[in-house]
Amino acid sequence: MDNPLSPRSTATAPHINTATSHIATPPLDSSPRTVAAIDIGATSIRMAIAEILHDGSVRTLESLLQPVDLGRDAFETRRLSRKGIERAAAVLRRFRRVLREYGIDSTNDIRVVATSAVREASNRVAFIDRVYVATGLDVEPIDEAEVNRITYMGITPQLMALAETAESKSLVVEVGGGSTELLVIRGGNVLHSESFRLGSLRLLQTLDASGARGVRWRELLETHIRRILVRIGDQVRTDTQLHLVAIGGDIRFAAHRLIEDWDETNLARVPVDKLEELTQQILEMGEDAVVKKFGATFVEAETLAPALLAYTMLARHFDLKHILVSDINLRDGLLADIVQGGNWTSEFRQQIIRSAVSLGRKYQIDEIHSRAVAELARRLFEELAKEHQLDARYEVLLYVSALLHEVGLYISLHSNHKHAYYIIRNSELFGLSQQELMLVALVARYHRRASPQSNHEGYGSLDRHDRVAVAKMAAILRLAIALDDTRSGRIREINVTQEGKRLVISAPGVDDVSLEQIAMRSHSGLFQDIFGKPVLLRPEVK
């Protein structure tokens, strides 16, 4: 367990693969870049300071922890108290002074995120502003999808480096103060991701409100955990070997008590029997006794029992003999993200697309047509880069929108574009934040019929940048749909040129595009409205 404002033993984090076109590797004669990641959680604020070396690997210099009590306020009243805000600001001021000692002054080298406690608070903007005034730091509340994305960035290299977990199915779980995050990974691919409102602190508050004590308290705790276990069991098939990989401060605490020589650089193998014994011991002890015996803070001692019980019951649910415990945490994922320059790697983009394909199959899309449209949309995005001026993330959002633009047909042909918006908006796609999911849903909604309007649900609440991005992507999607209007997939390659004020699309190897030309005339209006250019489709000129 990290000591408050004291360095953790220096360790080299798993090598982060930077072999991607989106990343500029530092020149060999440059100095290592010193950066920091700060995680504002429900029960503590943690900071990791690290160097990014020439080869893209990360070397942790120091890890700091200070307990806070933001979750108690947020989960009970949906507001952060003034006292809690000031306590957090004071901690971050001290962290800021430590950063200056390391020569980290630029906010470009510091990433500060906040999870469920701040995210769910109705006065989160006041918290963000207060921290900025006190420290100059920009706090970014991240949603569950972003937490899962960052966790994936951190844990995947460790899973792939171990033969035991490289190809088998791993259930990666973190029981936090406010929520439990779940990832199912096999061979580096995400099979499922989900977030549950089952956190150790949230559980304690629910039980406190019930007034239960003693045996009844334990029974209620197990009942709440078991409800989530049923939902997890419904999502995780046990058709192949399954490993439970646990992350989080509480399970690391347990691993250090049960495995004396764990150096944190490798996965610790914790026997479930031993974990169950420790959990029972802590359940029977008061918080004061836990603090005295194990050296935990009072905030940490409070959440240990429900968190460890959740991990133990999860292992028992899948009839596992061991739990693999990782020292990887949210800060490691944030550092990996900094290495990547905030860009999505090609591997991560594929995870998003796999998740979209899985959702599309659930709603019985015409997968051949959807994939053809998606590839044509991608090609148009590349060819029209000077016109749309959108970065590479929007290419992925457009591709996903194209894959899912017909999911609404599952409900009804009538208004299927609106049904598509509803389905996507209320689904989860791994790697996409709620805001990004909203953009995908809107682009799918505008694949036909009306153009974007300010009074449309979701669209009117966007800022101008996102409104324009949605309109541009929807316009490109309509062109791609027209190019596969016959649903034959015969147009695979396209060339895009400009003749005067007109955009000309030609289809090499296709002699007759008369049907697609009819579709293009009816689908290209939005493109002309947005980009100011009429569109002409013609066969390849020989």
Coordinates of C-alpha atoms in Angstrom, one line a residue:
M1 CA 0.0 0.0 0.0
D2 CA 1.3 3.5 -0.9
N3 CA 2.5 5.5 2.1
P4 CA 1.0 9.0 2.4
L5 CA 3.3 11.5 0.7
S6 CA 6.2 9.1 0.7
P7 CA 7.9 7.4 -2.3
R8 CA 7.0 3.9 -3.3
S9 CA 9.9 1.7 -4.2
T10 CA 11.1 2.6 -7.6
A11 CA 10.0 0.1 -10.3
T12 CA 10.0 0.0 -14.0
A13 CA 6.5 -0.3 -15.4
P14 CA 5.8 -2.7 -18.2
H15 CA 7.2 -1.5 -21.6
I16 CA 4.6 0.4 -23.5
N17 CA 4.6 -0.4 -27.2
T18 CA 4.9 2.8 -29.2
A19 CA 5.2 1.2 -32.6
T20 CA 2.4 3.1 -34.2
S21 CA 2.2 5.9 -36.8
H22 CA 0.3 8.1 -34.3
I23 CA 3.3 8.4 -32.0
A24 CA 6.4 10.4 -32.4
T25 CA 9.2 8.6 -30.7
P26 CA 11.6 11.0 -28.9
P27 CA 14.9 11.5 -30.7
L28 CA 17.8 9.5 -29.2
D29 CA 19.7 12.6 -28.0
S30 CA 16.7 14.1 -26.1
S31 CA 16.3 13.9 -22.3
P32 CA 13.7 11.7 -20.7
R33 CA 10.4 13.5 -20.3
T34 CA 9.2 13.7 -16.7
V35 CA 5.4 13.5 -16.3
A36 CA 2.8 13.0 -13.7
A37 CA -0.7 11.3 -13.4
I38 CA -3.1 12.2 -10.6
D39 CA -6.2 10.2 -9.8
I40 CA -8.9 11.8 -7.6
G41 CA -10.9 8.9 -6.2
A42 CA -13.7 8.4 -3.7
T43 CA -11.4 7.7 -0.7
S44 CA -7.9 9.0 -1.8
I45 CA -5.9 11.1 -4.1
R46 CA -2.9 9.4 -5.7
M47 CA -0.1 10.7 -7.8
A48 CA 2.5 8.9 -9.9
I49 CA 5.6 10.7 -11.2
A50 CA 7.5 9.0 -14.0
E51 CA 10.0 9.4 -16.7
I52 CA 9.2 8.5 -20.3
L53 CA 12.5 7.1 -21.7
H54 CA 13.8 7.2 -25.3
D55 CA 12.3 3.8 -26.2
G56 CA 8.8 4.8 -25.0
S57 CA 9.1 2.8 -21.7
V58 CA 8.0 4.3 -18.4
R59 CA 10.1 4.4 -15.2
T60 CA 8.2 5.3 -12.1
L61 CA 10.0 7.8 -9.9
E62 CA 7.6 8.2 -7.0
S63 CA 4.1 7.4 -6.0
L64 CA 2.1 9.4 -3.4
L65 CA -1.2 8.9 -1.6
Q66 CA -3.3 11.1 0.6
P67 CA -6.7 9.9 2.0
V68 CA -9.8 12.1 1.3
D69 CA -13.5 11.5 1.9
L70 CA -15.1 12.8 -1.3
G71 CA -17.1 9.6 -1.8
R72 CA -19.0 9.9 1.5
D73 CA -20.4 13.3 0.5
A74 CA -21.1 12.5 -3.1
F75 CA -22.8 9.2 -2.6
E76 CA -25.0 10.4 0.2
T77 CA -26.0 13.9 -0.9
R78 CA -24.9 14.0 -4.5
R79 CA -22.8 17.0 -3.5
L80 CA -19.2 17.6 -2.4
S81 CA -19.0 19.5 0.9
R82 CA -17.0 22.7 1.1
K83 CA -14.8 20.9 3.7
G84 CA -14.2 18.0 1.3
I85 CA -13.4 20.3 -1.6
E86 CA -10.9 22.4 0.5
R87 CA -9.3 19.2 1.8
A88 CA -8.8 18.0 -1.8
A89 CA -7.4 21.4 -2.9
A90 CA -4.9 21.3 0.0
V91 CA -3.7 17.9 -1.0
L92 CA -3.3 18.9 -4.6
R93 CA -1.4 22.0 -3.6
R94 CA 1.1 19.8 -1.8
F95 CA 1.3 17.5 -4.8
R96 CA 1.9 20.6 -7.0
R97 CA 4.9 21.6 -4.8
V98 CA 6.3 18.0 -5.2
L99 CA 5.9 18.3 -9.0
R100 CA 7.9 21.6 -9.0
E101 CA 10.7 19.8 -7.2
Y102 CA 10.9 17.4 -10.1
G103 CA 10.8 20.3 -12.6
I104 CA 7.3 19.5 -13.8
D105 CA 5.7 22.9 -14.3
S106 CA 3.8 22.6 -17.5
T107 CA 0.2 21.3 -17.3
N108 CA 0.9 19.5 -20.6
D109 CA 3.0 17.1 -18.5
I110 CA 0.3 16.5 -15.9
R111 CA -2.9 14.7 -16.3
V112 CA -5.5 14.9 -13.5
V113 CA -8.6 12.7 -13.6
A114 CA -11.5 12.3 -11.2
T115 CA -13.7 9.2 -11.0
S116 CA -17.1 8.4 -9.6
A117 CA -17.2 10.7 -6.5
V118 CA -16.5 13.9 -8.4
R119 CA -18.3 12.7 -11.6
E120 CA -21.6 12.1 -9.8
A121 CA -21.5 15.2 -7.7
S122 CA -24.0 17.9 -8.7
N123 CA -21.4 20.6 -7.9
R124 CA -18.5 19.0 -9.7
V125 CA -18.0 22.2 -11.8
A126 CA -17.5 24.1 -8.5
F127 CA -14.9 21.5 -7.4
I128 CA -13.1 21.7 -10.8
D129 CA -13.0 25.5 -10.6
R130 CA -11.8 25.5 -7.0
V131 CA -8.9 23.1 -7.8
Y132 CA -7.9 25.2 -10.8
V133 CA -7.9 28.4 -8.7
A134 CA -5.9 26.8 -5.9
T135 CA -3.4 24.8 -8.1
G136 CA -3.7 25.7 -11.8
L137 CA -4.5 22.0 -12.4
D138 CA -7.2 21.0 -14.8
V139 CA -9.3 18.2 -13.4
E140 CA -11.0 15.9 -16.0
P141 CA -13.9 13.9 -14.7
I142 CA -13.9 10.6 -16.6
D143 CA -16.8 8.3 -17.1
E144 CA -16.8 4.5 -16.8
A145 CA -15.9 3.9 -20.4
E146 CA -12.8 6.1 -20.1
V147 CA -11.8 4.3 -16.9
N148 CA -12.1 0.9 -18.7
R149 CA -10.1 2.3 -21.7
I150 CA -7.3 3.5 -19.4
T151 CA -7.3 0.3 -17.4
Y152 CA -7.0 -1.7 -20.7
M153 CA -4.0 0.5 -21.7
G154 CA -2.3 -0.4 -18.4
I155 CA -3.1 -4.0 -17.9
T156 CA -2.8 -5.5 -21.4
P157 CA 1.0 -5.4 -21.7
Q158 CA 1.2 -7.3 -18.4
L159 CA -1.3 -9.9 -19.4
M160 CA 0.4 -10.4 -22.8
A161 CA 3.8 -10.8 -21.2
L162 CA 2.7 -13.8 -19.2
A163 CA 2.2 -17.1 -21.1
E164 CA -0.6 -18.1 -18.6
T165 CA -2.7 -15.1 -19.4
A166 CA -1.6 -14.2 -22.9
E167 CA -4.2 -16.4 -24.7
S168 CA -6.6 -17.5 -22.0
K169 CA -9.6 -15.5 -20.9
S170 CA -8.9 -13.0 -18.1
L171 CA -11.6 -11.3 -16.0
V172 CA -10.0 -8.0 -14.9
V173 CA -11.9 -6.5 -11.9
E174 CA -11.4 -3.5 -9.7
V175 CA -13.7 -2.9 -6.8
G176 CA -13.4 0.9 -6.1
G177 CA -15.0 3.1 -3.6
G178 CA -18.0 4.0 -5.8
S179 CA -18.1 1.4 -8.6
T180 CA -16.7 -1.9 -9.8
E181 CA -15.1 -1.9 -13.2
L182 CA -15.0 -5.1 -15.3
L183 CA -13.0 -6.1 -18.4
V184 CA -13.0 -9.5 -20.1
I185 CA -9.8 -9.8 -22.2
R186 CA -8.5 -12.7 -24.2
G187 CA -5.4 -12.5 -26.5
G188 CA -5.3 -8.8 -26.0
N189 CA -8.9 -8.4 -27.3
V190 CA -11.7 -7.0 -25.2
L191 CA -14.6 -9.4 -25.1
H192 CA -16.8 -7.4 -22.7
S193 CA -16.6 -4.3 -20.6
E194 CA -19.0 -3.0 -18.0
S195 CA -19.3 -0.8 -14.9
F196 CA -21.4 -1.6 -11.9
R197 CA -22.5 0.7 -9.2
L198 CA -21.1 -1.6 -6.6
G199 CA -18.3 0.1 -4.7
S200 CA -17.0 -0.6 -1.2
L201 CA -17.9 2.9 0.2
R202 CA -21.3 2.9 -1.5
L203 CA -22.0 -0.5 -0.1
L204 CA -21.1 0.7 3.4
Q205 CA -23.4 3.7 3.1
T206 CA -26.3 1.5 2.0
L207 CA -25.8 -0.9 4.9
D208 CA -25.5 2.0 7.4
A209 CA -28.8 3.4 6.2
S210 CA -30.4 0.0 6.8
G211 CA -29.4 0.0 10.5
A212 CA -28.3 -3.6 10.3
R213 CA -25.7 -4.9 12.7
G214 CA -23.7 -8.1 13.3
V215 CA -24.8 -11.2 11.4
R216 CA -27.6 -9.3 9.6
W217 CA -25.1 -6.7 8.4
R218 CA -22.9 -9.5 6.9
E219 CA -26.0 -11.1 5.3
L220 CA -27.0 -7.8 3.6
L221 CA -23.5 -7.2 2.4
E222 CA -23.3 -10.6 0.8
T223 CA -26.8 -10.1 -0.7
H224 CA -25.8 -6.9 -2.5
I225 CA -22.6 -8.4 -3.8
R226 CA -24.4 -11.6 -5.0
R227 CA -26.8 -9.5 -7.1
I228 CA -23.8 -8.1 -9.1
L229 CA -22.2 -11.6 -9.3
V230 CA -25.3 -12.9 -11.1
R231 CA -25.0 -10.1 -13.6
I232 CA -21.3 -10.7 -14.1
G233 CA -22.0 -14.4 -14.5
D234 CA -24.5 -13.7 -17.2
Q235 CA -21.8 -11.9 -19.2
V236 CA -18.8 -14.1 -18.7
R237 CA -18.8 -17.6 -20.3
T238 CA -16.7 -20.2 -18.6
D239 CA -16.2 -22.3 -21.7
T240 CA -12.5 -21.8 -21.5
Q241 CA -9.9 -21.4 -18.7
L242 CA -10.7 -18.3 -16.8
H243 CA -8.3 -16.1 -14.7
L244 CA -9.5 -13.5 -12.2
V245 CA -7.1 -10.6 -12.3
A246 CA -7.8 -8.2 -9.5
I247 CA -6.5 -4.6 -9.3
G248 CA -7.1 -1.9 -6.8
G249 CA -5.7 -0.7 -3.5
D250 CA -7.7 -3.0 -1.3
I251 CA -6.6 -6.2 -3.1
R252 CA -3.0 -5.0 -3.2
F253 CA -3.2 -4.5 0.5
A254 CA -4.3 -8.2 0.9
A255 CA -1.6 -9.5 -1.5
H256 CA 1.2 -7.8 0.5
R257 CA -0.1 -9.4 3.7
L258 CA -0.4 -12.9 2.1
I259 CA 2.7 -12.9 -0.1
E260 CA 5.7 -11.6 1.7
D261 CA 8.1 -11.3 -1.2
W262 CA 5.8 -9.8 -3.8
D263 CA 7.8 -7.1 -5.6
E264 CA 4.7 -5.7 -7.5
T265 CA 6.5 -6.0 -10.9
N266 CA 4.7 -9.4 -11.6
L267 CA 1.3 -10.7 -11.1
A268 CA 0.9 -12.1 -7.5
R269 CA -0.9 -15.5 -7.2
V270 CA -3.1 -15.3 -4.1
P271 CA -4.8 -18.5 -2.9
V272 CA -8.6 -17.9 -2.5
D273 CA -8.6 -19.9 0.8
K274 CA -6.0 -17.5 2.3
L275 CA -7.8 -14.4 1.0
E276 CA -11.0 -15.7 2.5
E277 CA -9.3 -16.2 5.9
L278 CA -7.9 -12.6 5.8
T279 CA -11.3 -11.2 4.7
Q280 CA -13.0 -13.0 7.6
Q281 CA -10.4 -11.7 10.0
I282 CA -10.9 -8.1 8.9
L283 CA -14.7 -8.5 9.0
E284 CA -14.5 -9.4 12.6
M285 CA -12.2 -6.6 13.5
G286 CA -13.2 -3.0 14.1
E287 CA -11.6 -0.2 12.0
D288 CA -9.4 0.9 14.9
A289 CA -8.0 -2.7 15.2
V290 CA -7.3 -2.8 11.4
V291 CA -5.5 0.5 11.6
K292 CA -3.4 -0.7 14.5
K293 CA -2.6 -4.2 13.2
F294 CA -2.0 -3.4 9.6
G295 CA -1.0 0.2 9.5
A296 CA -3.8 1.3 7.3
T297 CA -5.4 4.7 7.3
F298 CA -8.9 5.0 8.8
V299 CA -10.4 5.7 5.3
E300 CA -8.6 2.6 3.9
A301 CA -9.6 0.4 6.9
E302 CA -13.3 1.3 6.3
T303 CA -13.4 0.0 2.8
L304 CA -11.2 -3.2 3.1
A305 CA -13.9 -5.6 4.3
P306 CA -16.5 -5.1 1.6
A307 CA -13.9 -4.9 -1.2
L308 CA -12.1 -8.1 -0.1
L309 CA -15.4 -9.9 0.4
A310 CA -16.4 -8.9 -3.2
Y311 CA -13.2 -10.3 -4.6
T312 CA -13.5 -13.5 -2.6
M313 CA -17.1 -14.1 -3.5
L314 CA -16.3 -13.4 -7.2
A315 CA -13.5 -16.1 -7.1
R316 CA -15.9 -18.5 -5.4
H317 CA -18.6 -17.8 -8.0
F318 CA -16.3 -19.0 -10.8
D319 CA -14.9 -21.8 -8.6
L320 CA -11.3 -20.5 -8.8
K321 CA -8.5 -21.6 -6.5
H322 CA -6.3 -18.5 -7.0
I323 CA -6.6 -14.8 -7.8
L324 CA -4.0 -13.0 -9.8
V325 CA -3.3 -9.6 -8.3
S326 CA -1.7 -6.8 -10.4
D327 CA -0.1 -3.6 -9.2
I328 CA -1.3 -1.9 -12.3
N329 CA -3.6 1.0 -11.5
L330 CA -5.3 3.9 -13.1
R331 CA -2.2 6.0 -12.9
D332 CA -0.2 3.4 -14.9
G333 CA -2.9 3.6 -17.6
L334 CA -2.8 7.4 -17.6
L335 CA 1.0 7.3 -18.0
A336 CA 0.7 4.8 -20.9
D337 CA -1.9 7.2 -22.5
I338 CA 0.6 10.1 -22.2
V339 CA 3.2 7.9 -24.0
Q340 CA 0.7 7.4 -26.8
G341 CA 0.2 11.2 -27.0
G342 CA -3.5 10.8 -26.2
N343 CA -3.9 9.1 -29.6
W344 CA -5.7 5.8 -30.1
T345 CA -3.3 3.0 -31.2
S346 CA -4.3 0.8 -34.1
E347 CA -4.8 -2.1 -31.6
F348 CA -7.1 0.0 -29.5
R349 CA -9.1 1.2 -32.5
Q350 CA -9.7 -2.4 -33.4
Q351 CA -11.1 -3.1 -29.9
I352 CA -13.6 -0.3 -30.5
I353 CA -14.6 -1.7 -33.8
R354 CA -14.9 -5.3 -32.4
S355 CA -17.3 -3.9 -29.8
A356 CA -19.4 -2.2 -32.4
V357 CA -19.6 -5.3 -34.6
S358 CA -20.7 -7.3 -31.5
L359 CA -23.4 -4.7 -30.8
G360 CA -24.5 -4.8 -34.5
R361 CA -24.9 -8.6 -34.4
K362 CA -27.0 -8.3 -31.3
Y363 CA -29.5 -6.3 -33.4
Q364 CA -29.1 -8.4 -36.5
I365 CA -27.6 -5.9 -38.9
D366 CA -26.8 -6.7 -42.5
E367 CA -23.1 -7.1 -41.6
I368 CA -21.9 -7.4 -45.2
H369 CA -23.5 -4.1 -46.2
S370 CA -22.6 -2.3 -43.0
R371 CA -18.9 -3.3 -43.4
A372 CA -18.9 -2.2 -47.0
V373 CA -20.4 1.2 -46.0
A374 CA -17.9 1.5 -43.2
E375 CA -14.9 0.9 -45.5
L376 CA -16.3 3.3 -48.1
A377 CA -16.8 5.9 -45.3
R378 CA -13.2 5.4 -44.1
R379 CA -11.9 5.9 -47.7
L380 CA -14.0 9.0 -48.1
F381 CA -12.7 10.3 -44.8
E382 CA -9.1 9.9 -46.0
E383 CA -9.7 11.4 -49.4
L384 CA -11.6 14.4 -48.0
A385 CA -9.1 15.2 -45.2
K386 CA -8.5 18.8 -46.4
E387 CA -12.2 19.4 -46.5
H388 CA -13.3 18.1 -43.2
Q389 CA -10.1 18.8 -41.1
L390 CA -11.1 16.3 -38.4
D391 CA -8.5 14.3 -36.5
A392 CA -8.0 10.6 -36.6
R393 CA -10.4 9.8 -33.7
Y394 CA -13.3 11.0 -35.8
E395 CA -12.4 8.4 -38.5
V396 CA -13.1 5.7 -35.9
L397 CA -16.3 7.4 -34.8
L398 CA -17.5 7.6 -38.4
Y399 CA -16.5 3.9 -39.0
V400 CA -18.5 2.8 -36.0
S401 CA -21.5 5.0 -37.0
A402 CA -21.4 3.3 -40.4
L403 CA -21.3 -0.2 -38.9
L404 CA -24.3 0.6 -36.7
H405 CA -26.4 3.0 -38.9
E406 CA -29.1 0.3 -39.5
V407 CA -29.5 -1.1 -36.0
G408 CA -32.8 0.7 -35.7
L409 CA -34.3 -1.7 -38.3
Y410 CA -34.4 -4.2 -35.5
I411 CA -37.2 -2.2 -34.0
S412 CA -39.0 -0.9 -37.1
L413 CA -38.4 0.2 -40.7
H414 CA -40.4 3.4 -39.8
S415 CA -38.2 6.0 -38.3
N416 CA -35.3 3.5 -38.1
H417 CA -32.8 6.3 -38.0
K418 CA -34.3 7.5 -34.7
H419 CA -34.4 4.0 -33.3
A420 CA -30.7 3.7 -34.2
Y421 CA -30.0 6.8 -32.2
Y422 CA -31.9 5.4 -29.2
I423 CA -30.2 2.0 -29.3
I424 CA -26.7 3.3 -29.6
R425 CA -27.2 6.1 -27.1
N426 CA -28.3 3.5 -24.5
S427 CA -25.6 0.9 -25.3
E428 CA -22.0 0.5 -24.2
L429 CA -19.2 0.4 -26.7
F430 CA -15.8 -0.4 -25.2
G431 CA -13.4 2.5 -25.5
L432 CA -15.9 5.2 -26.2
S433 CA -16.9 7.8 -23.6
Q434 CA -20.5 8.8 -23.2
Q435 CA -19.8 12.0 -25.2
E436 CA -18.2 10.0 -28.0
L437 CA -21.1 7.5 -27.9
M438 CA -23.5 10.5 -28.3
L439 CA -21.6 11.6 -31.5
V440 CA -21.8 8.1 -32.9
A441 CA -25.5 7.9 -32.1
L442 CA -26.2 11.2 -33.8
V443 CA -24.2 10.4 -37.0
A444 CA -26.2 7.2 -37.3
R445 CA -29.4 9.1 -36.7
Y446 CA -28.6 11.5 -39.6
H447 CA -27.8 8.7 -42.1
R448 CA -31.1 9.5 -43.7
R449 CA -34.1 11.9 -43.7
A450 CA -33.7 15.2 -41.9
S451 CA -30.5 17.2 -41.6
P452 CA -29.2 18.1 -38.1
Q453 CA -31.5 20.5 -36.3
S454 CA -30.9 22.4 -33.0
N455 CA -34.2 21.1 -31.6
H456 CA -33.2 17.5 -32.1
E457 CA -32.5 15.5 -28.9
G458 CA -28.8 15.4 -28.2
Y459 CA -27.7 17.6 -31.1
G460 CA -28.8 20.9 -29.6
S461 CA -26.8 20.2 -26.4
L462 CA -23.5 19.9 -28.3
D463 CA -20.9 22.6 -28.5
R464 CA -20.2 24.1 -31.9
H465 CA -17.1 21.9 -32.6
D466 CA -19.1 18.7 -32.0
R467 CA -22.1 19.9 -33.9
V468 CA -20.0 20.6 -37.0
A469 CA -18.2 17.3 -36.6
V470 CA -21.5 15.4 -36.5
A471 CA -22.7 17.2 -39.6
K472 CA -19.5 16.5 -41.5
M473 CA -19.5 12.8 -40.5
A474 CA -23.2 12.4 -41.4
A475 CA -22.6 14.0 -44.8
I476 CA -19.8 11.6 -45.5
L477 CA -21.8 8.6 -44.2
R478 CA -24.6 9.4 -46.6
L479 CA -22.2 9.4 -49.6
A480 CA -20.9 6.0 -48.5
I481 CA -24.4 4.6 -48.2
A482 CA -25.2 5.7 -51.7
L483 CA -22.0 4.0 -53.0
D484 CA -23.3 0.7 -51.8
D485 CA -27.0 1.3 -52.5
T486 CA -27.2 -2.0 -54.4
R487 CA -25.8 -3.8 -51.4
S488 CA -23.6 -5.8 -53.7
G489 CA -20.3 -4.5 -52.4
R490 CA -19.2 -4.1 -56.0
I491 CA -17.8 -0.6 -55.4
R492 CA -14.7 -1.2 -53.2
E493 CA -12.2 1.4 -54.4
I494 CA -12.9 5.0 -55.1
N495 CA -11.0 8.0 -56.4
V496 CA -12.0 11.5 -55.3
T497 CA -11.1 14.6 -57.3
Q498 CA -12.3 18.2 -57.7
E499 CA -13.4 19.6 -61.0
G500 CA -14.0 23.3 -60.4
K501 CA -16.5 23.6 -57.5
R502 CA -17.7 20.1 -57.9
L503 CA -16.5 16.9 -56.1
V504 CA -16.2 14.0 -58.4
I505 CA -16.1 10.4 -57.2
S506 CA -15.1 7.6 -59.6
A507 CA -15.3 3.9 -59.1
P508 CA -12.4 2.0 -60.7
G509 CA -13.3 -1.3 -62.3
V510 CA -17.1 -0.6 -62.2
D511 CA -18.5 0.3 -65.7
D512 CA -22.2 0.9 -64.8
V513 CA -22.9 3.0 -61.7
S514 CA -26.4 4.2 -62.8
L515 CA -28.2 2.9 -59.7
E516 CA -25.6 4.4 -57.4
Q517 CA -25.8 7.7 -59.3
I518 CA -29.6 7.8 -58.6
A519 CA -28.8 7.1 -54.9
M520 CA -26.1 9.7 -54.8
R521 CA -28.4 12.5 -56.1
S522 CA -30.8 11.8 -53.3
H523 CA -28.1 11.4 -50.6
S524 CA -25.6 14.1 -51.4
G525 CA -27.7 17.1 -50.4
L526 CA -26.4 17.3 -46.8
F527 CA -22.8 17.1 -48.1
Q528 CA -23.4 20.1 -50.4
D529 CA -25.1 22.0 -47.5
I530 CA -22.1 21.4 -45.2
F531 CA -19.1 21.6 -47.6
G532 CA -20.7 23.8 -50.3
K533 CA -19.9 21.3 -53.1
P534 CA -22.2 19.2 -55.3
V535 CA -21.2 15.6 -55.8
L536 CA -20.9 13.7 -59.0
L537 CA -20.5 9.9 -59.2
R538 CA -19.2 8.5 -62.5
P539 CA -17.7 5.2 -63.7
E540 CA -14.0 4.9 -64.2
V541 CA -12.9 6.9 -67.3
K542 CA -10.9 4.6 -69.6

